[in-house]
mmCIF file of C-alpha atoms in Angstrom:
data_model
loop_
_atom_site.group_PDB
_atom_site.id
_atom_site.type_symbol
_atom_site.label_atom_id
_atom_site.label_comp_id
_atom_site.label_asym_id
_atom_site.label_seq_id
_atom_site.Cartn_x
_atom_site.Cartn_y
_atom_site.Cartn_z
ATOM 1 C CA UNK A 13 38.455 -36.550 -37.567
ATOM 2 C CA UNK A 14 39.819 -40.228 -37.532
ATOM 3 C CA UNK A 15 40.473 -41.983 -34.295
ATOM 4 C CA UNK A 16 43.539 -43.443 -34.935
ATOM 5 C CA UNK A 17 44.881 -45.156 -31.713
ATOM 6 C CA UNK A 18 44.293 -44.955 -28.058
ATOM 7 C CA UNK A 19 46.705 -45.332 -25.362
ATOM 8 C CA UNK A 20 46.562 -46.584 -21.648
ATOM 9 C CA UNK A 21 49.242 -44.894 -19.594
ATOM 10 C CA UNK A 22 50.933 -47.355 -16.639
ATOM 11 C CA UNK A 23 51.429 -44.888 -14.026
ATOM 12 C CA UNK A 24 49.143 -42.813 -11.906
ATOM 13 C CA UNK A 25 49.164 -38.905 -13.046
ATOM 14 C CA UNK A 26 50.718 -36.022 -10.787
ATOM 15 C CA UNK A 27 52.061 -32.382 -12.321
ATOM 16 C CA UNK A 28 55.159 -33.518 -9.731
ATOM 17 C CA UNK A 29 56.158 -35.662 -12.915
ATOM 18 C CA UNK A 30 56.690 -33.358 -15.599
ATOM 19 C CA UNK A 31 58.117 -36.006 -17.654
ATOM 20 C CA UNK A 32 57.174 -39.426 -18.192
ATOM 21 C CA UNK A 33 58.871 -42.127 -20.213
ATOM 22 C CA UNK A 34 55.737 -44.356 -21.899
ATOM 23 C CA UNK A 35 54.559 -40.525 -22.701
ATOM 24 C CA UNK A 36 57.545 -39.270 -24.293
ATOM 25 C CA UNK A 37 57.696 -43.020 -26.528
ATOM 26 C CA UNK A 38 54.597 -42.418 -27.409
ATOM 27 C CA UNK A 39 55.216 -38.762 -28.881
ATOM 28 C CA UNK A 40 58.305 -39.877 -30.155
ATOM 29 C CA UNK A 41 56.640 -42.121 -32.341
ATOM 30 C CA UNK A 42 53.713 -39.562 -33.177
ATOM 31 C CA UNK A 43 55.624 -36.983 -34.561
ATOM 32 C CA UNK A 44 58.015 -39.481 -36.676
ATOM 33 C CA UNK A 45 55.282 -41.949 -38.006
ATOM 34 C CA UNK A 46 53.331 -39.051 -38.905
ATOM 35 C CA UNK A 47 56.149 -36.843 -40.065
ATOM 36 C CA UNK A 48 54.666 -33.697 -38.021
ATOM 37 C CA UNK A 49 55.784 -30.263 -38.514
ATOM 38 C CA UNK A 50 54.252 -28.119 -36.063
ATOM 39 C CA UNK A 51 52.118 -28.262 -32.971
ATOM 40 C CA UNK A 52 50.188 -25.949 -31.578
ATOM 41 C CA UNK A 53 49.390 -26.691 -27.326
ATOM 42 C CA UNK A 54 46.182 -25.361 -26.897
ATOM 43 C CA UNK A 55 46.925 -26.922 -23.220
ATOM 44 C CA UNK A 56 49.164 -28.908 -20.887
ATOM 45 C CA UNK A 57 46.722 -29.383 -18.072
ATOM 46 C CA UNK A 58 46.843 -32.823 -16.899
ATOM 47 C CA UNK A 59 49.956 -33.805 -19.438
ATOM 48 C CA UNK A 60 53.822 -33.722 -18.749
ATOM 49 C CA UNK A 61 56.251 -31.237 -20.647
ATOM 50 C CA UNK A 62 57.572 -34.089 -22.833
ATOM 51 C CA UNK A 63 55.364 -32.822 -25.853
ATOM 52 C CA UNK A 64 57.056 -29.566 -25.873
ATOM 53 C CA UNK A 65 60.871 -30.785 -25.257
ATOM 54 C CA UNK A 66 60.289 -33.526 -27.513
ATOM 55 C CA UNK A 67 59.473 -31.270 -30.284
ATOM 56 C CA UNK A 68 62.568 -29.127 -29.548
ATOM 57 C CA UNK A 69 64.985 -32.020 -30.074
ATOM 58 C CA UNK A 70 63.684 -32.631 -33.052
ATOM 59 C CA UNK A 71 63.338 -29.262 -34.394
ATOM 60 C CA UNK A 72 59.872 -28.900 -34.843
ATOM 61 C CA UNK A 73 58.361 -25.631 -33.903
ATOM 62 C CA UNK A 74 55.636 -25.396 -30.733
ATOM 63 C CA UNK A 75 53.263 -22.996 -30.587
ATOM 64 C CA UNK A 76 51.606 -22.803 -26.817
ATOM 65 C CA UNK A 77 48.244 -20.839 -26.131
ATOM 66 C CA UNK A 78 47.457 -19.716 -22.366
ATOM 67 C CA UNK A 79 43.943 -19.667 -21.903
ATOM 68 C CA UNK A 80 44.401 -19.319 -17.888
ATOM 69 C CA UNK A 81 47.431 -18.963 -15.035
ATOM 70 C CA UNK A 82 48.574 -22.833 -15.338
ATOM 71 C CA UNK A 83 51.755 -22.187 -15.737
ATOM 72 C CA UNK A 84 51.858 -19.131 -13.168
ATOM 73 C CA UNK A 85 50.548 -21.668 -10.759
ATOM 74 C CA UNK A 86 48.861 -24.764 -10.447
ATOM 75 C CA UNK A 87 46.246 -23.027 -9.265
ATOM 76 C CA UNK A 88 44.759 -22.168 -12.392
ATOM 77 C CA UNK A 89 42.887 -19.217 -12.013
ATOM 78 C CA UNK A 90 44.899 -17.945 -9.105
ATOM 79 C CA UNK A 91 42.416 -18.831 -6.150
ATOM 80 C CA UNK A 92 44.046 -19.445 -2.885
ATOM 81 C CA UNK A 93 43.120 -21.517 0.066
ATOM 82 C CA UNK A 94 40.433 -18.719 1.839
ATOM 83 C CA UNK A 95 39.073 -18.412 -1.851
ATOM 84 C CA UNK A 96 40.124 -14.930 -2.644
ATOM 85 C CA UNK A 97 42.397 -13.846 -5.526
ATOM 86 C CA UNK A 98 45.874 -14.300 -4.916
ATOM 87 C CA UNK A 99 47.345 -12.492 -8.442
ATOM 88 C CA UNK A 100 50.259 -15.476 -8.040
ATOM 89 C CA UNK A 101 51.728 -14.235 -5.154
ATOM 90 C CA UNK A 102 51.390 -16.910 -2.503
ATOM 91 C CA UNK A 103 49.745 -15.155 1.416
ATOM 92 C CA UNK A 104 50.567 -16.896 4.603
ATOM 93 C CA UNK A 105 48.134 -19.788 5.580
ATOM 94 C CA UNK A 106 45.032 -18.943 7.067
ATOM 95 C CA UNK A 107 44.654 -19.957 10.665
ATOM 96 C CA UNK A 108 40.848 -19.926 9.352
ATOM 97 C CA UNK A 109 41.135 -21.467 5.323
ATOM 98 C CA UNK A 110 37.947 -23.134 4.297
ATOM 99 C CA UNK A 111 40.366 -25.661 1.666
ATOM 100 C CA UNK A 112 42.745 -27.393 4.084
ATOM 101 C CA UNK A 113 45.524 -24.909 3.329
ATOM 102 C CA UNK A 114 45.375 -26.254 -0.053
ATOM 103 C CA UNK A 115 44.141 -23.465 -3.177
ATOM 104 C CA UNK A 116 41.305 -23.831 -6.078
ATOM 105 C CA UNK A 117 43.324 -26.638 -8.101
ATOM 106 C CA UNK A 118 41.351 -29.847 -9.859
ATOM 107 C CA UNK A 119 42.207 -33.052 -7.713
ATOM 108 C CA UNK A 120 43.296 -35.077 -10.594
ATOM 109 C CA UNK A 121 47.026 -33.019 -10.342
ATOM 110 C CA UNK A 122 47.443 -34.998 -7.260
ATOM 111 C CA UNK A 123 49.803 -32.411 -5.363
ATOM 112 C CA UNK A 124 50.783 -30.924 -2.125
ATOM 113 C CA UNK A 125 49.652 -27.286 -0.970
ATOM 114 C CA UNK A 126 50.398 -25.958 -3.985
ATOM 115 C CA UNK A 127 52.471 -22.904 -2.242
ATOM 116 C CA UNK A 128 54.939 -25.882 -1.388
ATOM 117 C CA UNK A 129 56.005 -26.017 -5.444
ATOM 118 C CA UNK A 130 54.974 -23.304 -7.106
ATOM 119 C CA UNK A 131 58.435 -21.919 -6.960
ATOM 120 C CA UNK A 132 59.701 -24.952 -8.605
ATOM 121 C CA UNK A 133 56.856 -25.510 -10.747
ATOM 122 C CA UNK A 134 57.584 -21.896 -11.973
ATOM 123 C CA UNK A 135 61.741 -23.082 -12.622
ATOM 124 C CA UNK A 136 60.427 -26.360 -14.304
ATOM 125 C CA UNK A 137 57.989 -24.233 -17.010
ATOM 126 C CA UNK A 138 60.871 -21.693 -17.430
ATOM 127 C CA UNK A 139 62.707 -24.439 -18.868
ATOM 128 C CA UNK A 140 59.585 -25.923 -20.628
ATOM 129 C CA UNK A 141 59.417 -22.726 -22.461
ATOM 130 C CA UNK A 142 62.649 -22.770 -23.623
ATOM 131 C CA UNK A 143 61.522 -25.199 -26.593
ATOM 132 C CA UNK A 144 58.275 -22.916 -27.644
ATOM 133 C CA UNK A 145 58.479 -21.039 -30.431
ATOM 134 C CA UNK A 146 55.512 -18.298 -30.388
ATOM 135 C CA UNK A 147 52.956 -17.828 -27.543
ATOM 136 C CA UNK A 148 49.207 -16.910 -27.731
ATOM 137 C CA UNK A 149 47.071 -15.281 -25.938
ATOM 138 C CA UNK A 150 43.610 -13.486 -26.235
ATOM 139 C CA UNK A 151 44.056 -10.261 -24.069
ATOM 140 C CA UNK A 152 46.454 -7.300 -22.687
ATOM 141 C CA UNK A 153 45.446 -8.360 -18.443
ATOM 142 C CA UNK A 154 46.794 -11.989 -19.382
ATOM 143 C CA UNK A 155 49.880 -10.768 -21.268
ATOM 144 C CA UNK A 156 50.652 -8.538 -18.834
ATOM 145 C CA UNK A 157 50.701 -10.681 -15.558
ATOM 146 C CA UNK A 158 52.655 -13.439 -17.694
ATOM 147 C CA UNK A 159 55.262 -11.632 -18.443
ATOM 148 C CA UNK A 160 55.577 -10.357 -14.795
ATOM 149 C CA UNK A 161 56.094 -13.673 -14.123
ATOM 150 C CA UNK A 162 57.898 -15.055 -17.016
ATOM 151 C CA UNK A 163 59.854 -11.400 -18.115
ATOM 152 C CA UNK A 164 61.905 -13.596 -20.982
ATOM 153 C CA UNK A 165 58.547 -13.675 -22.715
ATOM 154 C CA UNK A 166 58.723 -9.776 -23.790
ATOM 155 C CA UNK A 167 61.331 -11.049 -25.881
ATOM 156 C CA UNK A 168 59.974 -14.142 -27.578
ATOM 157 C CA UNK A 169 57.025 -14.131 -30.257
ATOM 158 C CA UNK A 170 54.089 -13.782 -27.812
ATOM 159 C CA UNK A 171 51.085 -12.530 -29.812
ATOM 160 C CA UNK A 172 46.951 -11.371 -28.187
ATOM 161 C CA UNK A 173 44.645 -12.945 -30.856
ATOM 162 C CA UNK A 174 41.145 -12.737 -28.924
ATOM 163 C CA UNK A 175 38.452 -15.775 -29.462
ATOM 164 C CA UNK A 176 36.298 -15.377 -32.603
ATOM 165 C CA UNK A 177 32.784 -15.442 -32.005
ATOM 166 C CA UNK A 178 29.913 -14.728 -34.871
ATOM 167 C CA UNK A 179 27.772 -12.452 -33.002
ATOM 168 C CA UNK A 180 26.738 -8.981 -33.383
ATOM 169 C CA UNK A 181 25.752 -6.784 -31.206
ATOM 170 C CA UNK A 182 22.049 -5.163 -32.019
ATOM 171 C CA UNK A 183 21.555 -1.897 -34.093
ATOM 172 C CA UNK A 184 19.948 -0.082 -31.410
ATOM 173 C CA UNK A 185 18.913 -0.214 -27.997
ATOM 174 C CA UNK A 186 15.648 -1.844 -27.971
ATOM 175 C CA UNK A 187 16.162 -3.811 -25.673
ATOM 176 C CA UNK A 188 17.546 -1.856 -23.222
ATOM 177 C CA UNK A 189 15.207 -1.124 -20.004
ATOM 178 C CA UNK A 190 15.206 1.975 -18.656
ATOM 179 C CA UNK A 191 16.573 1.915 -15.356
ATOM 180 C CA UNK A 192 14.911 4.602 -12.201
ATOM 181 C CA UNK A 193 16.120 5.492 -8.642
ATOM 182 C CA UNK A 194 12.928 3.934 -7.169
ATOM 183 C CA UNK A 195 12.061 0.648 -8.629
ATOM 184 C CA UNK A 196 13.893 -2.976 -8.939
ATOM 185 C CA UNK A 197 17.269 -3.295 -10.192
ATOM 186 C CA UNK A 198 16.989 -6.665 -12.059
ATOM 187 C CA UNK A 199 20.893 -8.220 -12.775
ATOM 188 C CA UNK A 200 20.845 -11.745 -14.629
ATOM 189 C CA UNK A 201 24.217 -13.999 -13.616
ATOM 190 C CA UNK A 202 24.886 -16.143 -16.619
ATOM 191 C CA UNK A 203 26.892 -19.204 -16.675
ATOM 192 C CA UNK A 204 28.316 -21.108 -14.228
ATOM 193 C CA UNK A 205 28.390 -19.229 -10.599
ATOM 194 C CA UNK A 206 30.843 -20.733 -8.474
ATOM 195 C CA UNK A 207 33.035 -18.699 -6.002
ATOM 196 C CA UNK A 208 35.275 -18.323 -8.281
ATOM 197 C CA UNK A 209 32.499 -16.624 -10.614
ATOM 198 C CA UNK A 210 31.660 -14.754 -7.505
ATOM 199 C CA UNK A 211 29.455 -16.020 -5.757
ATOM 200 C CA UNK A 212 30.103 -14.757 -1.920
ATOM 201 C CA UNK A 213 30.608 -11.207 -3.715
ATOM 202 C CA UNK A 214 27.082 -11.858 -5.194
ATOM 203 C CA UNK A 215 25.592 -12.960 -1.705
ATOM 204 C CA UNK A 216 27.572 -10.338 0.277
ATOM 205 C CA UNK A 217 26.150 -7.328 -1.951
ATOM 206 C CA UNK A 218 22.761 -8.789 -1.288
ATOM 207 C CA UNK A 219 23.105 -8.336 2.590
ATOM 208 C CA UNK A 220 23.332 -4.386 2.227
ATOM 209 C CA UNK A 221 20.333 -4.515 -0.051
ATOM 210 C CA UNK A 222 17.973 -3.399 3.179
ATOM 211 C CA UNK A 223 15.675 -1.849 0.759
ATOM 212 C CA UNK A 224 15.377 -5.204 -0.977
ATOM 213 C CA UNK A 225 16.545 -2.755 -4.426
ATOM 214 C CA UNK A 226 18.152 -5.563 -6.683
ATOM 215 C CA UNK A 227 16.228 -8.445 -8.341
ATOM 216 C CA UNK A 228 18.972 -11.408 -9.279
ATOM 217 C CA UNK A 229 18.292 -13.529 -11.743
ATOM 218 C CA UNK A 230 20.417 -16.882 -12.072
ATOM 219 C CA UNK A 231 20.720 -18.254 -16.248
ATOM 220 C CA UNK A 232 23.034 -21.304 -16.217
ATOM 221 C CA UNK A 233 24.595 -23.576 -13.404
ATOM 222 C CA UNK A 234 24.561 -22.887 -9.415
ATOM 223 C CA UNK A 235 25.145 -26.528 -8.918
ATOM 224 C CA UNK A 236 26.466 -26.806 -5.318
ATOM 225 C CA UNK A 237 25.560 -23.087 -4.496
ATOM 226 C CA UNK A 238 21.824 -23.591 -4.378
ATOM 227 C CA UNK A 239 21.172 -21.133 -1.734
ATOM 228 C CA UNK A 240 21.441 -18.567 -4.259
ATOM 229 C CA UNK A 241 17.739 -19.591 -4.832
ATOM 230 C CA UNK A 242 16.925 -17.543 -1.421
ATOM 231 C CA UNK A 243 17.644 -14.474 -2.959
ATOM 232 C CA UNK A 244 17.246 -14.826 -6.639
ATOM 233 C CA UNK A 245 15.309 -16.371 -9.306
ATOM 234 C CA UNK A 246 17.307 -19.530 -10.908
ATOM 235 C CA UNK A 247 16.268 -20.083 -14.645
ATOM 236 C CA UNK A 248 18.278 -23.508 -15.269
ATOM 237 C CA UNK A 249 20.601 -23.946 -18.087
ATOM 238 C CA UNK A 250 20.268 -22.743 -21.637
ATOM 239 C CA UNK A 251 21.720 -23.842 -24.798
ATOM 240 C CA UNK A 252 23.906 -20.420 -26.373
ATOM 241 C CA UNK A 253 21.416 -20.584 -29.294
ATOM 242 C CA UNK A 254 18.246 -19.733 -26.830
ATOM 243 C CA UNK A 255 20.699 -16.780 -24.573
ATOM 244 C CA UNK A 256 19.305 -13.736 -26.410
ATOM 245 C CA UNK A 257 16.192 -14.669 -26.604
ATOM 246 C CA UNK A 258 15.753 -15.497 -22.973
ATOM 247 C CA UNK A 259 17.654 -12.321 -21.845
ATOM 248 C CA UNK A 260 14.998 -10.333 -23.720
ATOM 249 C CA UNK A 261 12.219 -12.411 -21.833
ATOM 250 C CA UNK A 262 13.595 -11.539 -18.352
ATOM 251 C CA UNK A 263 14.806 -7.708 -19.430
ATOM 252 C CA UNK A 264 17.224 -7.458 -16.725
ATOM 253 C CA UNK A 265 18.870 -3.702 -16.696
ATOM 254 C CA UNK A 266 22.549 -6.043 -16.090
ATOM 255 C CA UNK A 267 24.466 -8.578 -17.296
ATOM 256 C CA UNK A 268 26.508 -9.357 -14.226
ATOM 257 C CA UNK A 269 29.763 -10.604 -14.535
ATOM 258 C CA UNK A 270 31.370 -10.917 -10.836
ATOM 259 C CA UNK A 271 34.621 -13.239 -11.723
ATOM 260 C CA UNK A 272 36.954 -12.499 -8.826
ATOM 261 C CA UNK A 273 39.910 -13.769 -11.062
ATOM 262 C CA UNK A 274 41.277 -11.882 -14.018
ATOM 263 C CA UNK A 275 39.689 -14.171 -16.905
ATOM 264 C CA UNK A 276 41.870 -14.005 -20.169
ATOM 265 C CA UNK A 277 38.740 -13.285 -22.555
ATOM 266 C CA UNK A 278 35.078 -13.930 -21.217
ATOM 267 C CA UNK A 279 32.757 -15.427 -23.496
ATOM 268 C CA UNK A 280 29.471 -14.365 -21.496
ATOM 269 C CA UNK A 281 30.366 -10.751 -21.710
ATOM 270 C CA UNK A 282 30.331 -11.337 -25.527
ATOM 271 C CA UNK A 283 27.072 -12.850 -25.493
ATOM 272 C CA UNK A 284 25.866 -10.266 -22.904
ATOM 273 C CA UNK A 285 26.990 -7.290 -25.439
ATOM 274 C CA UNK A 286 25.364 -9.329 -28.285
ATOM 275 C CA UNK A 287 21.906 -9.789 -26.557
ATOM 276 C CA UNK A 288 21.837 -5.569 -25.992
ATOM 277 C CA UNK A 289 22.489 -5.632 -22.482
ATOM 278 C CA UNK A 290 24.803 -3.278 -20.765
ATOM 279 C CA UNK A 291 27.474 -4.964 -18.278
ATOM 280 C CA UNK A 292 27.734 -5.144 -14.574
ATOM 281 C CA UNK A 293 31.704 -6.535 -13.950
ATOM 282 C CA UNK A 294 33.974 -6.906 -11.295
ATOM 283 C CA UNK A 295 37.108 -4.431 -12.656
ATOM 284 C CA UNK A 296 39.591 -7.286 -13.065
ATOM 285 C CA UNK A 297 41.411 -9.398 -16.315
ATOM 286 C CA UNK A 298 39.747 -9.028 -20.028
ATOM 287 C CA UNK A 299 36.668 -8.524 -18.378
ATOM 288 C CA UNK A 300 37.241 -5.135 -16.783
ATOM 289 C CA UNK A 301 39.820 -4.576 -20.271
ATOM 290 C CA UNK A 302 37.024 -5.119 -22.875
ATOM 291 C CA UNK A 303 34.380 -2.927 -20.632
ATOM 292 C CA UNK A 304 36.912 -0.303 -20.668
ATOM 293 C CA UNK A 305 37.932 -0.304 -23.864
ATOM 294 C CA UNK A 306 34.206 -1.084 -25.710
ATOM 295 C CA UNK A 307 31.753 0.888 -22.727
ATOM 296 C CA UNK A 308 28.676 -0.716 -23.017
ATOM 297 C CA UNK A 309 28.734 -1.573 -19.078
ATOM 298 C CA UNK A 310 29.789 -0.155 -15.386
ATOM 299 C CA UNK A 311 32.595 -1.761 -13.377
ATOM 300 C CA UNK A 312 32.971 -2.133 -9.515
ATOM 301 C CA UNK A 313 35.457 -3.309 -6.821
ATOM 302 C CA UNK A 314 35.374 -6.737 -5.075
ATOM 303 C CA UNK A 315 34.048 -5.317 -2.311
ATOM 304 C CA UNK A 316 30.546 -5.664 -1.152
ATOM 305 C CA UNK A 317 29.616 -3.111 0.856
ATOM 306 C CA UNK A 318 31.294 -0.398 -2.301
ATOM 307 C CA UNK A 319 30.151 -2.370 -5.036
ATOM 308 C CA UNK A 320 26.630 -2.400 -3.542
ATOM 309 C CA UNK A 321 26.448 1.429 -3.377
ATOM 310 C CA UNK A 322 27.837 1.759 -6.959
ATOM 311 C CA UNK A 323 25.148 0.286 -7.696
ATOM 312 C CA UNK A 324 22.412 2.276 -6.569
ATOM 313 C CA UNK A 325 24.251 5.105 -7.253
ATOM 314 C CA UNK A 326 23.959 3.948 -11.293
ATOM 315 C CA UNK A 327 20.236 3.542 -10.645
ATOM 316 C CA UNK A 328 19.579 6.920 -9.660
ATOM 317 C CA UNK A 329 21.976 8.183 -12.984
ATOM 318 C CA UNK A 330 19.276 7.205 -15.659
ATOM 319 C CA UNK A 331 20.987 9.601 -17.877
ATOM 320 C CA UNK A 332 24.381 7.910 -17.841
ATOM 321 C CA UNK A 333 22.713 4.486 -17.676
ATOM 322 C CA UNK A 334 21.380 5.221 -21.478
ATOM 323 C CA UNK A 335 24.607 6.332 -22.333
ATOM 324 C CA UNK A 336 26.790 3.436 -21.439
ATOM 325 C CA UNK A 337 24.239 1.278 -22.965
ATOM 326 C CA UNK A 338 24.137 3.463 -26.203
ATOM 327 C CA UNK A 339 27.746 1.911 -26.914
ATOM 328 C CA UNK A 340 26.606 -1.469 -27.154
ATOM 329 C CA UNK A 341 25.507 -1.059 -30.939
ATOM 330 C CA UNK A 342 28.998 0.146 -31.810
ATOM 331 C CA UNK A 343 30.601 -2.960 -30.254
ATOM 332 C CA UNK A 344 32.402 -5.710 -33.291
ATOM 333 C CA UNK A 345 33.324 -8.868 -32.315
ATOM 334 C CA UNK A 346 36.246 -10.682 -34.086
ATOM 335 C CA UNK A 347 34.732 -13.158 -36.298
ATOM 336 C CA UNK A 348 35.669 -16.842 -36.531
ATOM 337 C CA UNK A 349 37.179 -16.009 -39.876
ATOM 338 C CA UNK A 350 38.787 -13.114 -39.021
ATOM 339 C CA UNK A 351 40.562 -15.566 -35.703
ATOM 340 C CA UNK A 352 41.803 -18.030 -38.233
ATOM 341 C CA UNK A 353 43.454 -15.621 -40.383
ATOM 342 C CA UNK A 354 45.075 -14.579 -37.376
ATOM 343 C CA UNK A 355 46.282 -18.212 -36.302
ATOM 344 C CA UNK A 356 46.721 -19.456 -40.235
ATOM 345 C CA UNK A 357 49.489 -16.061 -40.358
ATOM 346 C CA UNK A 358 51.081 -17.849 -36.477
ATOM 347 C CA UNK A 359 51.017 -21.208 -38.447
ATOM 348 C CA UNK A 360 52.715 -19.788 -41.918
ATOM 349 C CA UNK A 361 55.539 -17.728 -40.018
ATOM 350 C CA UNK A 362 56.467 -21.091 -37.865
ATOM 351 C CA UNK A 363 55.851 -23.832 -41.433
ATOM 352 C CA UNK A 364 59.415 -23.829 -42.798
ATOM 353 C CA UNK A 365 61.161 -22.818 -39.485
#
């Protein structure tokens, strides 16, 4: 890729300006200089709208991926103010909220509570999407609660291509351990474990663990969250070359996957099918979709004293254990090849619109 010009934009940024006019020059002059004819948004995250309407004017089709809840609320993931999934539907303040009344947003959008706009935010993407063409998105969970919110989208070209990822799953379960009623239950958390990753759900399950049954093991980022150390073993950070081969060294019985928001794909439960391992999830978004669809893992509630007891229910089930984790070798992952087919037919359909 060339770097062909950079920018400096005058004003300060807030997603209360969904338009700016040294932006919309700027685009203007983008799509005309280099006689564009098609975009594809694979975001609008810390950008105005003026891309999109832009593009309309002039009669150039816009393609616009959702990769999270953006545009359900500026809360991205749909965390509110006491940290607990909110599924877009705002709850009263808490006399007790641990964010200042305001919910899991990046700072850099420079807004109010967001609960004080998202109604309006909601009317001023309505009429954003007006000028887009054909949506994307890479699972049933994320269609579904966006057209709950957005029902004019049954109607438009709004197509589920999941992420491409070469991996493969392997051919048998070698490296599957054999789980028992009596002895550790070793789960390895990969990525980044925030709260939004779960981590009071992973702390909380701890607490009922009396019998001191489950082992955690920690393969990624707890930046900020470092009393997770107290009851777990932290590994550091890995590079997704090395994530197999580490998994194998540590021969945890779970991948655990404890995302208290509905994630549109999950690219850790990919690489957790692809190192052999069967799943542990939270039953919410793609993740709880996949698991269901695929087996190859066990789901439980967001609740810690229930989940806990799933748990060691699953331990004492060695039979059933084997047999989730016999479905692993039957999972396929869409390829990177196979994912640009499935954009390159988007792109073709939308070329001489």
């Amino acid at each position: 890729l060339d770097h062909l010009r950079t920018w400096k934009l005058q004003s300060r940024y807030t997603l209360l300006n969904t338009t700016n006019k040294q932006l919309k020059q700027i685009y203007f002059n983008i799509l005309s200089y280099l006689n564009i004819d098609m975009i594809h948004i694979r975001h609008l995250i810390m950008s105005t709208f003026d891309l999109p309407i832009l593009a309309g004017k002039l009669s150039i089709p816009v393609i616009l991926s959702f990769h999270d809840y953006y545009y359900i609320c500026p809360s991205h993931n749909l965390v509110d103010d006491n940290k607990n999934y909110c599924g877009g539907i705002c709850p009263p303040l808490y006399e007790d909220n641990t964010l200042g009344g305001q919910c899991n947003i990046i700072g850099e959008l420079n807004i109010p509570q967001a609960r004080s706009i998202v109604h309006w935010w909601r009317d001023e993407v309505s009429r954003m999407f007006e000028n887009i063409q054909a949506f994307i998105t890479t699972s049933h969970s994320a269609y579904k609660l966006y057209t709950k919110f957005y029902p004019q989208l049954e109607d438009n070209d709004f197509r589920i291509i999941e992420h491409g990822r070469d991996l493969q799953t392997p051919d048998s379960t070698k490296y599957v351990t054999p789980i028992n009623n009596k002895g550790k239950i070793k789960i390895l958390f990969p990525g980044h474990i925030g709260y939004t990753k779960g981590y009071e759900l992973i702390k909380k399950i701890k607490e009922y663990d009396v019998d001191d049954r489950l082992e955690y093991h920690y393969l990624g980022s707890i930046g900020g969250h470092d009393d997770l150390e107290y009851i777990g073993v932290n590994h550091g950070v890995y590079k997704r070359s090395e994530f197999s081969d580490i998994v194998h060294k540590i021969k945890p019985h779970f991948i655990g996957i404890f995302s208290i928001w509905p994630e549109t794909y999950c690219h850790t439960l990919t690489e957790g099918w692809a190192s052999g391992i069967p799943i542990l999830a939270v039953d919410i978004g793609a993740v709880g979709e996949r698991i269901k669809k695929n087996g190859g893992g066990f789901l439980i509630n967001n609740n810690p004293e229930e989940a806990y007891n799933k748990i060691i229910k699953i331990s004492r089930n060695r039979r059933q254990y084997l047999k989730k984790a016999s479905r692993i070798p039957n999972i396929k992952f869409k390829t990177t090849e196979q994912m640009g087919h499935d954009y390159l037919k988007v792109y073709m359909d939308y070329l001489n619109y």
